[in-house]
Amino acid sequence: MTEAVVDLRGASIQQGDLTIIPKADLRIAAGEFVYLIGKTGAGKSSLLKTLYAALPLQRGQGTVAGHDLRKLNRRRIPKLRRQLGIVFQDFNLLMDRSVGDNLRFALRATGWKKGKEAEQRITEVLTAVGLADRVRSMPHTLSGGEKQRIAFARALLNHPSLLIADEVTGNLDPETSREILMLMRQLGQEHGSAVLFATHDYRLIDTFQARVVKCEAGKLFNV
Ligand SMILES: Nc1ncnc2c1ncn2[C@@H]1O[C@H](COP(=O)(O)OP(=O)(O)OP(=O)(O)O)[C@@H](O)[C@H]1O
Ligand SMILES: [Mg+2]
């Protein structure tokens, strides 16, 4: 049996005192692709935030990439985050510097030294998303889909065991959304990363067959 990348058991997903999902159970195997759906306000982002420790796990059990969510502290949270690739709707690129410098900044923030290895890794991740020729481009010269690809490249830098995508296609047209979704699955397969892809756009889950987990009325279940 492969070890689970995510293992929540009776985990309470909450925003402060407000409980969104009282008992969430979720297991994601290494390399598995999972759609997370549910209408707006159902708690998808709150669940994801609990996984990357932006919200504390106050009740129940949970591990992510081998880290016990109940035993996180200031030292352990960066270690957990380094094993995750997190991508959002609004790209979060630094607009005042080039694509390459965005990636260099992310590498340095996660403990890499300047040099050959770092440059090689940048070339690898840009090649993976098909944008190796844009390393010197400024973000404002990229389309929305291209910016999202750069955000994926950045998410891959540290060989994450889990890619977390929170509404990453929210700003994109339907065709680009599907391309981005296919790319995400391909990157997960090539890099051995599990993917948790959250969206309130139910049509997207027809893009390809994968497990669908739904968040509704304070519950989390397989569809
Ligand atoms: N920072 C916050 N403080 C307090 N409550 C919050 C906060 N963020 C979200 N909530 C509440 O938590 C609940 C779940 O919100 P969440 O953002 O997790 O939903 P979602 O499924 O991601 O929705 P969407 O599809 O719109 O992104 C909502 O009732 C929301 O009002
Ligand atoms: Mg959300």
Coordinates of C-alpha atoms and ligand atoms in Angstrom, one line a residue:
M1 CA 0.0 0.0 0.0
T2 CA 1.4 3.4 -0.9
E3 CA 1.5 5.9 1.8
A4 CA -1.2 8.6 1.7
V5 CA -0.1 12.2 0.9
V6 CA -3.3 13.4 2.6
D7 CA -4.9 11.6 5.5
L8 CA -7.7 13.5 7.3
R9 CA -9.8 11.6 9.9
G10 CA -12.6 13.4 11.6
A11 CA -10.8 16.7 10.9
S12 CA -12.6 19.8 11.9
I13 CA -12.4 22.5 9.2
Q14 CA -13.0 25.8 10.8
Q15 CA -12.5 29.6 10.4
G16 CA -11.9 30.6 13.9
D17 CA -14.9 29.6 15.9
L18 CA -17.0 29.0 12.8
T19 CA -17.0 25.3 12.0
I20 CA -17.4 24.7 8.2
I21 CA -16.9 20.9 8.0
P22 CA -17.1 19.3 11.5
K23 CA -15.7 15.9 10.5
A24 CA -13.8 15.8 7.3
D25 CA -12.4 12.4 6.1
L26 CA -10.1 12.5 3.1
R27 CA -7.3 10.2 2.0
I28 CA -5.3 10.9 -1.1
A29 CA -2.7 8.4 -2.3
A30 CA 0.7 9.3 -3.7
G31 CA 0.3 10.5 -7.3
E32 CA -3.5 10.5 -7.3
F33 CA -5.5 13.2 -9.0
V34 CA -8.6 14.4 -7.1
Y35 CA -11.2 17.0 -8.1
L36 CA -12.7 18.9 -5.1
I37 CA -16.0 20.4 -6.0
G38 CA -18.8 22.3 -4.2
K39 CA -20.7 25.5 -4.6
T40 CA -19.3 28.8 -3.5
G41 CA -18.9 29.1 0.3
A42 CA -19.1 25.3 0.8
G43 CA -15.6 25.2 2.4
K44 CA -13.2 24.1 -0.4
S45 CA -10.7 26.9 0.3
S46 CA -11.0 26.4 4.0
L47 CA -10.2 22.7 3.6
L48 CA -7.2 23.5 1.4
K49 CA -6.0 26.1 3.9
T50 CA -6.1 23.5 6.6
L51 CA -4.0 21.2 4.5
Y52 CA -1.3 23.9 4.0
A53 CA -1.5 25.1 7.5
A54 CA -3.0 28.5 6.9
L55 CA -5.8 27.4 9.2
P56 CA -4.9 25.3 12.3
L57 CA -6.4 21.8 12.7
Q58 CA -8.1 22.2 16.1
R59 CA -10.0 18.9 16.3
G60 CA -9.6 15.5 14.7
Q61 CA -6.5 14.0 13.0
G62 CA -4.6 14.9 9.9
T63 CA -1.3 14.3 8.2
V64 CA -0.1 15.9 5.0
A65 CA 3.1 14.8 3.3
G66 CA 4.1 13.0 6.5
H67 CA 3.5 16.0 8.7
D68 CA 1.1 15.8 11.6
L69 CA -1.2 18.8 11.3
R70 CA -1.8 18.8 15.1
K71 CA 2.0 19.1 15.8
L72 CA 3.0 21.9 13.5
N73 CA 5.0 24.9 14.8
R74 CA 6.9 27.8 13.3
R75 CA 9.8 25.5 12.3
R76 CA 7.7 22.8 10.8
I77 CA 5.2 24.8 8.8
P78 CA 7.9 25.9 6.2
K79 CA 9.0 22.3 5.9
L80 CA 5.5 21.2 5.2
R81 CA 5.0 24.0 2.6
R82 CA 8.2 23.1 0.8
Q83 CA 6.6 19.7 0.0
L84 CA 3.5 21.4 -1.4
G85 CA 3.0 23.3 -4.6
I86 CA 0.2 25.7 -4.1
V87 CA -1.5 27.6 -7.0
F88 CA -4.3 30.2 -6.7
Q89 CA -6.7 32.0 -9.1
D90 CA -4.7 35.2 -9.1
F91 CA -1.3 33.8 -10.0
N92 CA 0.6 35.8 -7.3
L93 CA 3.4 36.7 -9.6
L94 CA 5.7 39.6 -8.7
M95 CA 4.9 42.1 -11.5
D96 CA 8.1 44.1 -11.2
R97 CA 10.4 41.3 -12.1
S98 CA 10.9 38.8 -14.9
V99 CA 9.6 35.3 -15.0
G100 CA 13.1 34.0 -14.2
D101 CA 13.5 36.4 -11.3
N102 CA 10.1 35.3 -10.0
L103 CA 11.3 31.7 -9.9
R104 CA 14.7 32.7 -8.4
F105 CA 12.9 34.6 -5.7
A106 CA 10.8 31.5 -4.9
L107 CA 13.9 29.3 -4.8
R108 CA 15.8 31.6 -2.5
A109 CA 12.8 31.9 -0.2
T110 CA 12.9 28.1 0.2
G111 CA 16.5 27.8 1.0
W112 CA 18.2 27.4 -2.4
K113 CA 21.6 29.0 -3.1
K114 CA 22.2 31.0 -6.3
G115 CA 24.0 29.1 -9.0
K116 CA 24.0 26.4 -11.6
E117 CA 21.6 24.0 -9.9
A118 CA 19.1 26.7 -9.3
E119 CA 19.3 27.9 -12.9
Q120 CA 19.0 24.3 -14.1
R121 CA 15.9 23.8 -12.0
I122 CA 14.3 27.0 -13.4
T123 CA 14.9 25.7 -17.0
E124 CA 13.4 22.3 -16.1
V125 CA 10.2 23.7 -14.6
L126 CA 9.7 26.2 -17.4
T127 CA 10.2 23.5 -20.0
A128 CA 7.7 21.3 -18.2
V129 CA 5.0 24.0 -18.7
G130 CA 6.1 24.8 -22.3
L131 CA 7.4 28.3 -21.6
A132 CA 11.2 27.9 -21.5
D133 CA 11.6 30.8 -24.0
R134 CA 9.8 33.3 -21.6
V135 CA 12.4 33.3 -18.9
R136 CA 13.2 37.0 -19.5
S137 CA 9.6 38.1 -20.1
M138 CA 7.9 40.4 -17.7
P139 CA 4.6 39.0 -16.3
H140 CA 2.5 41.8 -17.9
T141 CA 3.5 40.6 -21.3
L142 CA 1.9 37.1 -20.6
S143 CA -1.7 36.0 -21.2
G144 CA -3.7 34.8 -18.2
G145 CA -3.1 31.2 -19.2
E146 CA 0.6 31.8 -19.5
K147 CA 0.7 33.5 -16.1
Q148 CA -1.0 30.4 -14.7
R149 CA 1.6 28.2 -16.3
I150 CA 4.3 30.2 -14.7
A151 CA 2.6 29.8 -11.4
F152 CA 2.6 26.0 -11.9
A153 CA 6.2 26.1 -12.8
R154 CA 6.9 27.9 -9.5
A155 CA 4.8 25.4 -7.7
L156 CA 6.9 22.5 -9.1
L157 CA 10.3 24.0 -8.1
N158 CA 10.7 21.9 -4.9
H159 CA 9.4 18.6 -6.3
P160 CA 6.2 18.7 -4.3
S161 CA 4.4 15.5 -3.2
L162 CA 1.1 17.4 -3.5
L163 CA -0.1 20.1 -5.8
I164 CA -3.0 22.2 -4.4
A165 CA -5.0 24.2 -6.9
D166 CA -7.6 26.5 -5.6
E167 CA -9.9 27.8 -8.3
V168 CA -6.9 28.2 -10.7
T169 CA -9.1 28.5 -13.8
G170 CA -11.4 31.2 -12.3
N171 CA -10.0 33.9 -14.6
L172 CA -9.7 31.8 -17.7
D173 CA -11.9 31.1 -20.7
P174 CA -13.4 27.5 -20.9
E175 CA -10.9 26.2 -23.4
T176 CA -7.9 27.6 -21.6
S177 CA -9.3 26.2 -18.3
R178 CA -9.4 22.7 -19.8
E179 CA -5.8 23.1 -21.1
I180 CA -4.6 24.2 -17.7
L181 CA -6.4 21.3 -16.1
M182 CA -4.9 18.8 -18.5
L183 CA -1.5 20.3 -17.9
M184 CA -1.9 20.0 -14.2
R185 CA -2.7 16.3 -14.5
Q186 CA 0.3 15.8 -16.8
L187 CA 2.6 17.6 -14.5
G188 CA 1.3 15.5 -11.6
Q189 CA 2.0 12.3 -13.5
E190 CA 5.4 13.3 -14.7
H191 CA 6.6 14.6 -11.4
G192 CA 4.9 12.0 -9.2
S193 CA 2.8 14.6 -7.4
A194 CA -0.7 14.1 -6.2
V195 CA -3.1 16.9 -7.3
L196 CA -6.1 18.3 -5.4
F197 CA -7.9 20.5 -7.8
A198 CA -10.7 22.6 -6.3
T199 CA -13.3 24.3 -8.4
H200 CA -17.0 25.4 -8.2
D201 CA -17.2 25.0 -12.0
Y202 CA -18.9 21.5 -12.1
R203 CA -18.4 21.3 -15.9
L204 CA -14.7 21.0 -15.5
I205 CA -14.9 17.6 -14.0
D206 CA -15.9 16.2 -17.4
T207 CA -12.4 17.1 -18.8
F208 CA -11.1 13.7 -17.8
Q209 CA -12.0 10.9 -15.5
A210 CA -10.7 11.1 -11.9
R211 CA -12.0 10.8 -8.4
V212 CA -14.4 13.6 -7.4
V213 CA -14.8 14.7 -3.8
K214 CA -17.7 17.0 -3.0
C215 CA -18.0 19.5 -0.2
E216 CA -21.7 20.2 0.6
A217 CA -23.7 21.2 3.7
G218 CA -20.8 20.7 6.1
K219 CA -19.9 17.3 4.7
L220 CA -17.1 15.9 2.5
F221 CA -17.9 12.8 0.4
N222 CA -16.9 10.9 -2.8
V223 CA -19.3 11.4 -5.7
Ligands
LIG1 N1 -11.3 34.6 6.6 C1 -12.5 34.2 6.9 N2 -13.0 34.4 8.1 C2 -14.2 34.0 8.5 N3 -15.0 33.2 7.7 C3 -14.5 32.9 6.5 C4 -13.3 33.3 6.1 N4 -13.1 32.8 4.8 C5 -14.2 32.1 4.5 N5 -15.1 32.1 5.5 C6 -16.4 31.4 5.6 O1 -16.1 30.1 5.5 C7 -17.1 29.4 4.7 C8 -16.4 28.6 3.6 O2 -15.7 29.5 2.7 P1 -14.7 29.0 1.7 O3 -13.9 30.2 1.2 O4 -13.9 27.9 2.3 O5 -15.6 28.4 0.5 P2 -15.3 27.9 -0.9 O6 -15.9 26.6 -1.1 O7 -13.8 28.0 -1.2 O8 -16.0 28.9 -1.9 P3 -15.6 29.5 -3.3 O9 -16.1 28.4 -4.3 O10 -16.4 30.8 -3.4 O11 -14.2 29.7 -3.4 C9 -18.0 30.5 4.2 O12 -19.2 30.5 5.0 C10 -17.2 31.8 4.3 O13 -18.0 32.9 4.6
MG2 MG -12.6 29.0 -2.5

